[in-house]
Tab-separated table of C-alpha atoms in Angstrom:
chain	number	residue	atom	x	y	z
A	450	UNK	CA	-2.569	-20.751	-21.273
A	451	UNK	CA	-1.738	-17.314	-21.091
A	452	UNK	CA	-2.829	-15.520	-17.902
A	453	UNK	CA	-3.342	-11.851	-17.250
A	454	UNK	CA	-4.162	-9.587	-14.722
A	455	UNK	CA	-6.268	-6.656	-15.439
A	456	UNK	CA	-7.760	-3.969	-12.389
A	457	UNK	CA	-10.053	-1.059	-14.136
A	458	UNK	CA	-9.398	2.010	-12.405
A	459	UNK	CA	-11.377	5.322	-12.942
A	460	UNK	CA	-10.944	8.692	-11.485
A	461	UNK	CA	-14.681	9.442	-11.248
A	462	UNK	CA	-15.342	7.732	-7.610
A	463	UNK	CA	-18.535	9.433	-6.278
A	464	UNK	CA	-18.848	7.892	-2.719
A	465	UNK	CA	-14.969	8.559	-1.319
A	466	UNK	CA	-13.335	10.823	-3.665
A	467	UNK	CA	-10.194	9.835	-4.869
A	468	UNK	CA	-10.209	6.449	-3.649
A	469	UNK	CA	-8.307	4.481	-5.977
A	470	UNK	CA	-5.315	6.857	-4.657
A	471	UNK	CA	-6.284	7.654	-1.210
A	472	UNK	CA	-4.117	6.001	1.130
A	473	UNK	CA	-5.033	3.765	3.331
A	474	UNK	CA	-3.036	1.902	6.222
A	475	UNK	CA	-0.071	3.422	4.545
A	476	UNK	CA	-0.446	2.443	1.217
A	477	UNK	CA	-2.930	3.374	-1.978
A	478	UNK	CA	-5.801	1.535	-2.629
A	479	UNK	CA	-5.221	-0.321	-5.195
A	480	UNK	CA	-2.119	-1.053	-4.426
A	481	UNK	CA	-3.006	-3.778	-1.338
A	482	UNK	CA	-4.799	-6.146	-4.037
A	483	UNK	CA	-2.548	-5.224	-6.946
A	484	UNK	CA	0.480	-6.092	-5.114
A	485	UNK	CA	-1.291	-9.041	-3.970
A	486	UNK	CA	-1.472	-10.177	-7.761
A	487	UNK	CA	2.481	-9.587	-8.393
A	488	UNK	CA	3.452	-11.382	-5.667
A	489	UNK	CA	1.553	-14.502	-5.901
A	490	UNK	CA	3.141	-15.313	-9.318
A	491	UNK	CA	-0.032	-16.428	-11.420
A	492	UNK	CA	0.369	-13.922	-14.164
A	493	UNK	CA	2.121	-13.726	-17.292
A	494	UNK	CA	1.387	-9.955	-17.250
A	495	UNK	CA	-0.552	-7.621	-15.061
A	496	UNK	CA	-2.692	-4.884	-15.719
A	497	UNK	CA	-4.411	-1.390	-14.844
A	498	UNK	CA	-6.832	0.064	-16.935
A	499	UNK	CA	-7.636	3.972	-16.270
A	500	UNK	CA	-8.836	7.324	-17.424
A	501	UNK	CA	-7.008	8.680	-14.817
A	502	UNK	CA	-3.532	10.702	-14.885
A	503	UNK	CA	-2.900	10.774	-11.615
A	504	UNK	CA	-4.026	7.114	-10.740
A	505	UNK	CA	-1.592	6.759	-14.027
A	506	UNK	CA	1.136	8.600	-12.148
A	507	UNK	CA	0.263	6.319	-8.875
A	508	UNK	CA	0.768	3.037	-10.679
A	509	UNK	CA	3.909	4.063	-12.511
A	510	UNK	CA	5.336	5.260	-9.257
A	511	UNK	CA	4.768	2.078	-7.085
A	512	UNK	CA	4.982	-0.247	-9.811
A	513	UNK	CA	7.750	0.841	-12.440
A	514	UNK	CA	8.364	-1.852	-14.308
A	515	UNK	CA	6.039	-4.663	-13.050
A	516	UNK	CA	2.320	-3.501	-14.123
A	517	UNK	CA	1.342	-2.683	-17.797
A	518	UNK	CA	-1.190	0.143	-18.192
A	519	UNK	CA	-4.224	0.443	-20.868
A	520	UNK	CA	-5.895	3.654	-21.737
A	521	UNK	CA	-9.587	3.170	-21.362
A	522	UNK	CA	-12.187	4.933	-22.869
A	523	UNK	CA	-14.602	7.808	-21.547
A	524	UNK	CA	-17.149	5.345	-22.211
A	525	UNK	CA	-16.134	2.418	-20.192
A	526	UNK	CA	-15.402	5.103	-17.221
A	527	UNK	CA	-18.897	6.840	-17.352
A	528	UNK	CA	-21.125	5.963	-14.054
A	529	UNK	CA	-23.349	3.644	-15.826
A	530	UNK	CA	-20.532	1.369	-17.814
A	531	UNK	CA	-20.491	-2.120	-16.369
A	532	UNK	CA	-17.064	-3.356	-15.350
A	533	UNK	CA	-17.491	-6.227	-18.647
A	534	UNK	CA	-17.777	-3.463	-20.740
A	535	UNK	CA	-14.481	-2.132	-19.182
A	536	UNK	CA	-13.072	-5.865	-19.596
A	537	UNK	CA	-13.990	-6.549	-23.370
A	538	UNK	CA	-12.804	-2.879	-24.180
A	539	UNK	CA	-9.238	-4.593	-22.377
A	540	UNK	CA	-9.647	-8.032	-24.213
A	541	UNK	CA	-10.116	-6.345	-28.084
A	542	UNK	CA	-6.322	-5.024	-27.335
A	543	UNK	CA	-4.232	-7.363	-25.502
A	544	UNK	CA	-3.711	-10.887	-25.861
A	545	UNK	CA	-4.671	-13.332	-23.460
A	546	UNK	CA	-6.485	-17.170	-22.771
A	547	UNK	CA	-7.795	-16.203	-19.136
A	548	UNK	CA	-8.144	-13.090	-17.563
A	549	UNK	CA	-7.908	-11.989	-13.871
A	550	UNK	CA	-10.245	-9.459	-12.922
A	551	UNK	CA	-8.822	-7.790	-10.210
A	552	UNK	CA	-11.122	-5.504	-7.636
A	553	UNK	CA	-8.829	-2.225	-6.221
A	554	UNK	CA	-11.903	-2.193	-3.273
A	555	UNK	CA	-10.934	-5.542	-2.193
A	556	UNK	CA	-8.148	-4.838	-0.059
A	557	UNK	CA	-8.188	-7.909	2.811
A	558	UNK	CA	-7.149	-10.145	-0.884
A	559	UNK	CA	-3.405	-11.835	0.003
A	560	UNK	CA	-1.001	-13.992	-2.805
A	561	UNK	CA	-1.917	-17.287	-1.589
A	562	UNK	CA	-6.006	-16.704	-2.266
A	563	UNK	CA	-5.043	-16.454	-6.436
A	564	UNK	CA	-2.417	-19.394	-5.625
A	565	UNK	CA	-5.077	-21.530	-4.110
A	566	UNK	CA	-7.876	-20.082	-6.656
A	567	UNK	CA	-6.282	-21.014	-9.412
A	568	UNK	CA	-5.044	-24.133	-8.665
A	569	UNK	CA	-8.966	-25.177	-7.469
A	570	UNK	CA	-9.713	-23.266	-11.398
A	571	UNK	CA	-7.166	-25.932	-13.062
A	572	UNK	CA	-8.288	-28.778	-11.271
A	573	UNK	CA	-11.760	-28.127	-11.298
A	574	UNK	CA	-11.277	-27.515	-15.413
A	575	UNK	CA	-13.437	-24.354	-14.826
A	576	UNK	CA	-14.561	-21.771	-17.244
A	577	UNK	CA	-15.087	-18.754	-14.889
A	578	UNK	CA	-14.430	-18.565	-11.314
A	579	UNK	CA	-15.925	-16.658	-8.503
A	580	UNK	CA	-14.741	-15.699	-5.070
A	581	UNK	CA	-16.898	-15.509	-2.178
A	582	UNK	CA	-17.356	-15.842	2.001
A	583	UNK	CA	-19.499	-18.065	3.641
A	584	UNK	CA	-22.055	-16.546	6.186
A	585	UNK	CA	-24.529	-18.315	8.455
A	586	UNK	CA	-27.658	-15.646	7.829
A	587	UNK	CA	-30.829	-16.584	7.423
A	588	UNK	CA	-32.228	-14.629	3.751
A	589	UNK	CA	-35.698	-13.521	3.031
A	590	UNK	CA	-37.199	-12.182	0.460
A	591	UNK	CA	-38.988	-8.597	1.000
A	592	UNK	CA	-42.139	-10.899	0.148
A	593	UNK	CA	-41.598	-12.696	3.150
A	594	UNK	CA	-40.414	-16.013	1.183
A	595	UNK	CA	-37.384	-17.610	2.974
A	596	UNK	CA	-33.952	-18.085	0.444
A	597	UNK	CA	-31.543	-20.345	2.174
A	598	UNK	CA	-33.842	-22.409	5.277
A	599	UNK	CA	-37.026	-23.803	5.954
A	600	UNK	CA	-38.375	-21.967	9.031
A	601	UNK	CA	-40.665	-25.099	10.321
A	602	UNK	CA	-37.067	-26.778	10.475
A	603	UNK	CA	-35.174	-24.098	11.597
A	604	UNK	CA	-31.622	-25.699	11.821
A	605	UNK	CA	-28.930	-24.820	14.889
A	606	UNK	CA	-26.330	-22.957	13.594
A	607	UNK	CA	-23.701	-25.817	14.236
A	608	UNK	CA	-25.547	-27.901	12.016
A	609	UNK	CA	-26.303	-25.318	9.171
A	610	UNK	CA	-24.117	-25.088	6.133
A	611	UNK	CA	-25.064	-21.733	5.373
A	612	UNK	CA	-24.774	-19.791	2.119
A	613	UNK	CA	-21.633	-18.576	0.015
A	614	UNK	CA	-21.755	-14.948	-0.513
A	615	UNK	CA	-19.692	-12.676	-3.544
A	616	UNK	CA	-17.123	-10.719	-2.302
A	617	UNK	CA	-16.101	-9.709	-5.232
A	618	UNK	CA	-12.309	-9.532	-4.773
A	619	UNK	CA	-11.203	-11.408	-8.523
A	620	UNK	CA	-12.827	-13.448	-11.085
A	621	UNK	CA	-11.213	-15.580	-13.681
A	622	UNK	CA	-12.800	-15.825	-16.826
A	623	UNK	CA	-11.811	-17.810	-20.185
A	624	UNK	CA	-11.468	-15.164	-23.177
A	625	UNK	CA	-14.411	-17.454	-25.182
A	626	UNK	CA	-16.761	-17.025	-21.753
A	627	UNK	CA	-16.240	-13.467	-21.918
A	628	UNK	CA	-16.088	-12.949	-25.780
A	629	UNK	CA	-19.317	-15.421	-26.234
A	630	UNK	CA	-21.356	-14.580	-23.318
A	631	UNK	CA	-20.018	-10.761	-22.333
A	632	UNK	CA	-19.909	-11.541	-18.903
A	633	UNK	CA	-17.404	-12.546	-16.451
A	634	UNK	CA	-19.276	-16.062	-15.445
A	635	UNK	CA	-20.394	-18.665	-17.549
A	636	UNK	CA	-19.741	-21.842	-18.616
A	637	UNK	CA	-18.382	-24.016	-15.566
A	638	UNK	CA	-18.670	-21.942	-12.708
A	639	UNK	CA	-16.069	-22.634	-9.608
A	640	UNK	CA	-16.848	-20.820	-6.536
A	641	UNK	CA	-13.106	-20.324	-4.633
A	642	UNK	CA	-14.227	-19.964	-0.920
A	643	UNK	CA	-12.022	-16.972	0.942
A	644	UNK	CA	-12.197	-16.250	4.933
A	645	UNK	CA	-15.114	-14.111	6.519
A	646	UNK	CA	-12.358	-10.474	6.884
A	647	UNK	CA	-12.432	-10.887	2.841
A	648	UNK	CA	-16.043	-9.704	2.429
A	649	UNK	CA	-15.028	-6.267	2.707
A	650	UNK	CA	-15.351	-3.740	0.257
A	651	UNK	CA	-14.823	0.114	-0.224
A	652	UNK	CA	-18.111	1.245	-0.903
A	653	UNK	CA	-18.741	3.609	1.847
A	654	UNK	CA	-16.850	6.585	3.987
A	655	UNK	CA	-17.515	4.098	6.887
A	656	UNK	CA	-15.722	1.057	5.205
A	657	UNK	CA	-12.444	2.795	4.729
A	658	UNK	CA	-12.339	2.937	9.133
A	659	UNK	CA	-12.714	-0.278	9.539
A	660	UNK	CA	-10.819	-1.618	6.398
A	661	UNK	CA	-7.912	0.464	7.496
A	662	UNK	CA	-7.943	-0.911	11.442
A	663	UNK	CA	-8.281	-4.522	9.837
A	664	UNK	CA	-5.363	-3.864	7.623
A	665	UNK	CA	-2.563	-1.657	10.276
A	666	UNK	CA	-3.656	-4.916	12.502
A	667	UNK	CA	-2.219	-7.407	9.494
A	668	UNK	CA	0.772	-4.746	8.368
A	669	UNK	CA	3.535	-7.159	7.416
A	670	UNK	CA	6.027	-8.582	9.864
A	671	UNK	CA	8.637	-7.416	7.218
A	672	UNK	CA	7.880	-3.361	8.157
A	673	UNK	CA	7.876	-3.672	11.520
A	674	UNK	CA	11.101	-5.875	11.497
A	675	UNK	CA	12.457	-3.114	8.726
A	676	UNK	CA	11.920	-0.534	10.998
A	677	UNK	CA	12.767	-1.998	14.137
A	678	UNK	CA	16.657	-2.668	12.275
A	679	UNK	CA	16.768	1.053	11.565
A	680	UNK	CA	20.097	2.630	12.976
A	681	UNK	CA	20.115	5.884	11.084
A	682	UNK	CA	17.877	8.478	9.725
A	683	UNK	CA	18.556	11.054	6.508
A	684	UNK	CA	16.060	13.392	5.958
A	685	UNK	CA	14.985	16.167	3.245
A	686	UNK	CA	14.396	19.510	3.970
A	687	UNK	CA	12.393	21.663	1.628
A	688	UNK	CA	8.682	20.834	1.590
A	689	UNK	CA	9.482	17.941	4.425
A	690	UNK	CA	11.586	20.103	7.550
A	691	UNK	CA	9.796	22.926	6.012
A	692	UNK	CA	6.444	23.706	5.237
A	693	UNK	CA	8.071	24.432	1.266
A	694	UNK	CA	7.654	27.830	0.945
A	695	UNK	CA	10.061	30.218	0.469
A	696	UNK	CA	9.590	33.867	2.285
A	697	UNK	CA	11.732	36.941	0.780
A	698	UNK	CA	12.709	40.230	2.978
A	699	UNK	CA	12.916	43.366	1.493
A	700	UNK	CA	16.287	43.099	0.212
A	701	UNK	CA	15.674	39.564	-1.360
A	702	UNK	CA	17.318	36.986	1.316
A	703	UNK	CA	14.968	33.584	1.496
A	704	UNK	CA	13.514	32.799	4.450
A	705	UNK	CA	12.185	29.657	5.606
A	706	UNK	CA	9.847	28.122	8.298
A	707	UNK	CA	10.944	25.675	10.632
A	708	UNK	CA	9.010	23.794	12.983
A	709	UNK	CA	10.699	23.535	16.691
A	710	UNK	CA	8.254	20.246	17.558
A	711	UNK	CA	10.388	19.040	14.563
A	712	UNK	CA	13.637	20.003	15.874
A	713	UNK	CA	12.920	17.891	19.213
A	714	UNK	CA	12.280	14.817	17.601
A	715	UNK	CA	15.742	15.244	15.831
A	716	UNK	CA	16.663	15.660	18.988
A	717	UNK	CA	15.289	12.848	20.663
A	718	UNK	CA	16.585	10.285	18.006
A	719	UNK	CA	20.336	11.507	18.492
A	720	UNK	CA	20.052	11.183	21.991
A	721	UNK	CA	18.910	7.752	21.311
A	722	UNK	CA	22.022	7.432	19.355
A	723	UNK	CA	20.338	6.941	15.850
A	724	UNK	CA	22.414	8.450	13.649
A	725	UNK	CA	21.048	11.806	11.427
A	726	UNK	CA	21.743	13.240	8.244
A	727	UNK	CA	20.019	15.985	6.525
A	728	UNK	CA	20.559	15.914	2.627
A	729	UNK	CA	18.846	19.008	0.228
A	730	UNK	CA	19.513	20.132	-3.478
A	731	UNK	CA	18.970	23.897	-2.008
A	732	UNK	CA	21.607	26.112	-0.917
A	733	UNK	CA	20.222	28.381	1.323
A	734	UNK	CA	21.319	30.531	4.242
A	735	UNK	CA	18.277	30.226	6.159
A	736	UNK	CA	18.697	26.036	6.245
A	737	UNK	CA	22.651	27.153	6.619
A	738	UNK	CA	21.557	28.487	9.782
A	739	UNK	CA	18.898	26.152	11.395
A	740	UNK	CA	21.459	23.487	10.898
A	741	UNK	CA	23.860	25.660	13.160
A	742	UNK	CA	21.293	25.838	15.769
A	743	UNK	CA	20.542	22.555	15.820
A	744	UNK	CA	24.241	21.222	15.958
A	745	UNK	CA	23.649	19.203	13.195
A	746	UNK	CA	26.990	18.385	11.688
A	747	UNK	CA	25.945	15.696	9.140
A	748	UNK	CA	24.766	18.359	6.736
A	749	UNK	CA	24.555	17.759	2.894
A	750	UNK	CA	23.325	20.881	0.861
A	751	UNK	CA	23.365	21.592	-2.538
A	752	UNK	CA	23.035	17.699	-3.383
A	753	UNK	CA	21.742	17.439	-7.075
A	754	UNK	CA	22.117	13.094	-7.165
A	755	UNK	CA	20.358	12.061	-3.882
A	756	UNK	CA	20.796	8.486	-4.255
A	757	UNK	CA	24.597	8.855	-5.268
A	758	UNK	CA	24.931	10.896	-2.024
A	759	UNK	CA	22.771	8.339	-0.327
A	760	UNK	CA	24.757	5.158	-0.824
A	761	UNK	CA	28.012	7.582	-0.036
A	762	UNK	CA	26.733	8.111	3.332
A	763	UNK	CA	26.112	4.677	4.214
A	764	UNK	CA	29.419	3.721	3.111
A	765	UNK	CA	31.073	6.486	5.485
A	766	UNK	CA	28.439	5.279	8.124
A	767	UNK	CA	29.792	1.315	7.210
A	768	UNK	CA	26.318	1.028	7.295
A	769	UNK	CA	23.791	-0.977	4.746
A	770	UNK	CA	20.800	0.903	3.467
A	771	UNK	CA	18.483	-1.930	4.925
A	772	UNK	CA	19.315	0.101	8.085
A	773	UNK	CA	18.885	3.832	7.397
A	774	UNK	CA	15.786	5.788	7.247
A	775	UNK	CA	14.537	8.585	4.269
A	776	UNK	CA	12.484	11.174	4.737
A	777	UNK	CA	11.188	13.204	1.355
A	778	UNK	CA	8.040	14.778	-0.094
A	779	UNK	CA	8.839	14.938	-4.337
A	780	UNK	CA	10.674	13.578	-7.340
A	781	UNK	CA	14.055	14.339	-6.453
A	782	UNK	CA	13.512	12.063	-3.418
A	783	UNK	CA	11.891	9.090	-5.281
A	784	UNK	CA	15.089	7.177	-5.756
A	785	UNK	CA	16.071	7.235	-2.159
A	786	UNK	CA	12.892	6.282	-0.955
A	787	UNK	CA	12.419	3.217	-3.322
A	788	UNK	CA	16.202	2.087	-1.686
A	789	UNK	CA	16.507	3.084	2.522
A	790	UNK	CA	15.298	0.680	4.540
A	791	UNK	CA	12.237	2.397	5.952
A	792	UNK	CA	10.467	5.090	4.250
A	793	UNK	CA	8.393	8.402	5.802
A	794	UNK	CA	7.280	11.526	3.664
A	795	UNK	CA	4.529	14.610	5.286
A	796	UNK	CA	1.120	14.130	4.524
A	797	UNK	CA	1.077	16.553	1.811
A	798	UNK	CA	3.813	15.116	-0.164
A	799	UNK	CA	3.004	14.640	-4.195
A	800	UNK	CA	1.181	11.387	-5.240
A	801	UNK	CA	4.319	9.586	-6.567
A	802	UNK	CA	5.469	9.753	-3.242
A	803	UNK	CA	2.926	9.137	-0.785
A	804	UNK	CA	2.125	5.403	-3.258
A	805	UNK	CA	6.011	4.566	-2.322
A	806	UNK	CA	6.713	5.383	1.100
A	807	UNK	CA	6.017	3.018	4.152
A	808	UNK	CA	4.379	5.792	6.562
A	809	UNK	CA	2.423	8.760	4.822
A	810	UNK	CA	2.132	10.971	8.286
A	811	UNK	CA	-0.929	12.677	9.470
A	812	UNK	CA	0.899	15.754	9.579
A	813	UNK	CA	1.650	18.126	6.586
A	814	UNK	CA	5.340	19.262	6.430
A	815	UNK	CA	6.559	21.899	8.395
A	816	UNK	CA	4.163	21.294	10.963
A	817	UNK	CA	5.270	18.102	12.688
A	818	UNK	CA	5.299	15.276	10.090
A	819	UNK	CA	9.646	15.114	11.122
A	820	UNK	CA	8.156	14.764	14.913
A	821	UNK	CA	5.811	12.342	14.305
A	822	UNK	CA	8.257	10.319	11.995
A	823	UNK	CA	11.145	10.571	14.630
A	824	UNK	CA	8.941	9.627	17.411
A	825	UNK	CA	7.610	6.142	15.350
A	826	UNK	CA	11.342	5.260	14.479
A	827	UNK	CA	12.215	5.524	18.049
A	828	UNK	CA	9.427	3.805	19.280
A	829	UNK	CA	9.454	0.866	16.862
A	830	UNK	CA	13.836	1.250	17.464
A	831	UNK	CA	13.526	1.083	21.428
A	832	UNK	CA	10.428	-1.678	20.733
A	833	UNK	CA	13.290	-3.704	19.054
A	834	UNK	CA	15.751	-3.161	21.740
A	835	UNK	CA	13.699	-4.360	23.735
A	836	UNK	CA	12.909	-7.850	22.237
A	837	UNK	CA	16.519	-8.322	21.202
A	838	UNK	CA	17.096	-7.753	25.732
A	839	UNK	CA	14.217	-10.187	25.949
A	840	UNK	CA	15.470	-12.852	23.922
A	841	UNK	CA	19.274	-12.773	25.593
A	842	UNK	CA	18.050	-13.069	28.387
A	843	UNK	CA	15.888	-16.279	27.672
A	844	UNK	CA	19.175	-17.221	25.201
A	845	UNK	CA	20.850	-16.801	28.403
A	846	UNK	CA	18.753	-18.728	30.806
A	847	UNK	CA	18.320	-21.395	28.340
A	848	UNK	CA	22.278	-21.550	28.287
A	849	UNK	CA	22.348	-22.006	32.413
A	850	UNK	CA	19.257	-24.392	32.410
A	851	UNK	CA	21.719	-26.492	29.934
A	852	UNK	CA	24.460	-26.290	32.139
């Protein structure tokens, strides 16, 4: 069988504009679930359907390489298209014996739910596959008729089974169920039980609060121990030191605007001895001479390859890019970002580079996203100096207690 992975995206969210693209917890969307998807393995190919050039841009940028993408139509993006509509639109022009509908507002979804789904799918010998959470609620009708309990026996909740509620975070569906019946279930139904923190959805404003506290709490052990290695930080300077504009005198010099919050969280990481480089394609007199004031001697301007100069610096530093930070808000950064160790760009950086970096700050450029980036490195830095003292000295007592 021939699986496939397919999320429709549309530009045309009314409830939280932009969402598909909004970050959230440090990362898109769509990308929690999507990435999800990739990594569990399942699927021969994996798809995003949109309308949408910048959710286009998004995809390409996070993704290159490892997600397909369909052009849907204006009809299948319209507020009143269903979502099979967007799926038989998909299945009249790519190939495919099951398809995985993905759900971007289903971010809590991890690998091992598809593993386990479609392993309970093949055994099962299902047609269609739902997943859902189970709740203990008692439902009523507005009629006052009782759904899931007989009141007269009201059971205690240890002894109550409960009901299985659709969270809609995938759906697997044979081509013929969804060819023959235009829906997404039918056939032999499997229901693929997922834990209670899966039931929630985007919908709302208020669901993005508490989807992004649930998700910052279950950030990956691989970030924090990424940025916890971190020895050395290189950082970009138009647009990311400065707020990107560019401010002419009367007789035509450019000036620039620094931010001196900025300059004493360079500060602060030096004296922590992490090591700093700042690397820009401009050559400007006004940089020229905030780098003087700062004593910054690791100065690159005028660098046109970023990622050349990148990998240089590492190798004078004898260091390997697992342990050096980037800093950058646009295109010309894109390459470095997708190879440090650790990632930051300002909060107003362009889309292709907020989908790619670890930490999107709360602050625009210019006006403290450096200070807030410098102070997370050295807190998550010191954070790891910290364990490494904690576990020599247990190393250490475990040594004498063997003794």
């Amino acid at each position: 069988m021939r699986w496939v992975a397919y999320m429709p995206l549309r530009g045309g969210s009314k409830s939280i504009p932009g969402k598909n693209i909004r970050p959230l917890a440090g990362n898109p969307l769509f990308a929690w679930s999507l990435q999800a998807a990739i990594d569990s393995g399942c699927f021969d190919e994996v798809w995003v359907g949109t309308d949408d050039t910048a959710i286009r841009a998004a995809v390409e940028a996070r993704f290159p390489g490892q997600v397909h993408l369909f052009e849907r139509s204006p009809e299948t993006c319209s507020d009143e298209a269903s979502t099979e509509s967007a799926m038989l639109e998909f299945a009249r022009e790519v190939e495919f014996d099951l398809i995985c509908l993905v759900q971007a507002t289903s971010p809590m979804t991890l690998a091992a739910d598809f593993v386990a789904a479609r392993e309970q799918f093949l055994t099962h010998n299902a047609d269609s596959l739902l997943t859902a959470t189970q709740t203990k609620r008692f439902f009523w009708t507005p009629s006052g008729e009782p759904l899931n309990y007989d009141p007269a026996a009201r059971p205690r909740r240890q002894d109550f089974a409960g009901s299985l509620i659709e969270n809609g975070a995938f759906y697997f569906t044979r081509r013929a169920v969804l060819e023959q019946q235009r829906c997404r279930l039918g056939g032999s139904i499997s229901v693929f039980e997922m834990p209670e923190v899966s039931a929630l959805e985007i919908d709302e404003p208020g669901d993005w609060a508490q989807a992004e506290a649930l998700l910052e709490q279950r950030q990956p052990d691989d970030a924090e121990e990424r940025i916890r290695s971190i020895q050395a930080l290189v950082i970009d300077v138009d647009g990311t030191l400065t707020d990107g504009g560019m401010y002419y005198g009367p007789i035509g010099e450019a000036l620039k605007k620094f931010n001196t919050r900025d300059a004493m969280g360079l500060q602060r990481i030096r004296q922590a001895g992490i090591r700093l480089c700042v690397m820009t394609q401009e050559q400007s007199e006004a940089v020229h001479a905030r780098m003087r004031k700062l004593k910054i001697d690791n100065y690159h301007p005028g660098v046109t390859d970023k990622l050349t100069r990148l990998h240089q610096i590492a190798k004078d530093w004898d260091l390997p890019l697992e342990a050096i930070a980037y800093m950058g808000d646009d295109l010309n950064d894109l390459a470095c970002l997708k190879t440090a160790g650790y990632t930051f760009c300002p909060q107003d950086a362009v889309p292709e580079i907020t989908t790619v970096a670890d930490h999107v700050t709360s602050h625009h450029a210019g006006s403290g996203a450096v200070r807030e980036a410098c102070d997370l490195l050295l807190a998550r830095t010191l954070l790891g100096i910290k364990f490494s003292h904690k576990a020599d000295a247990h190393a250490k007592a475990q040594r004498q207690a063997d003794n």
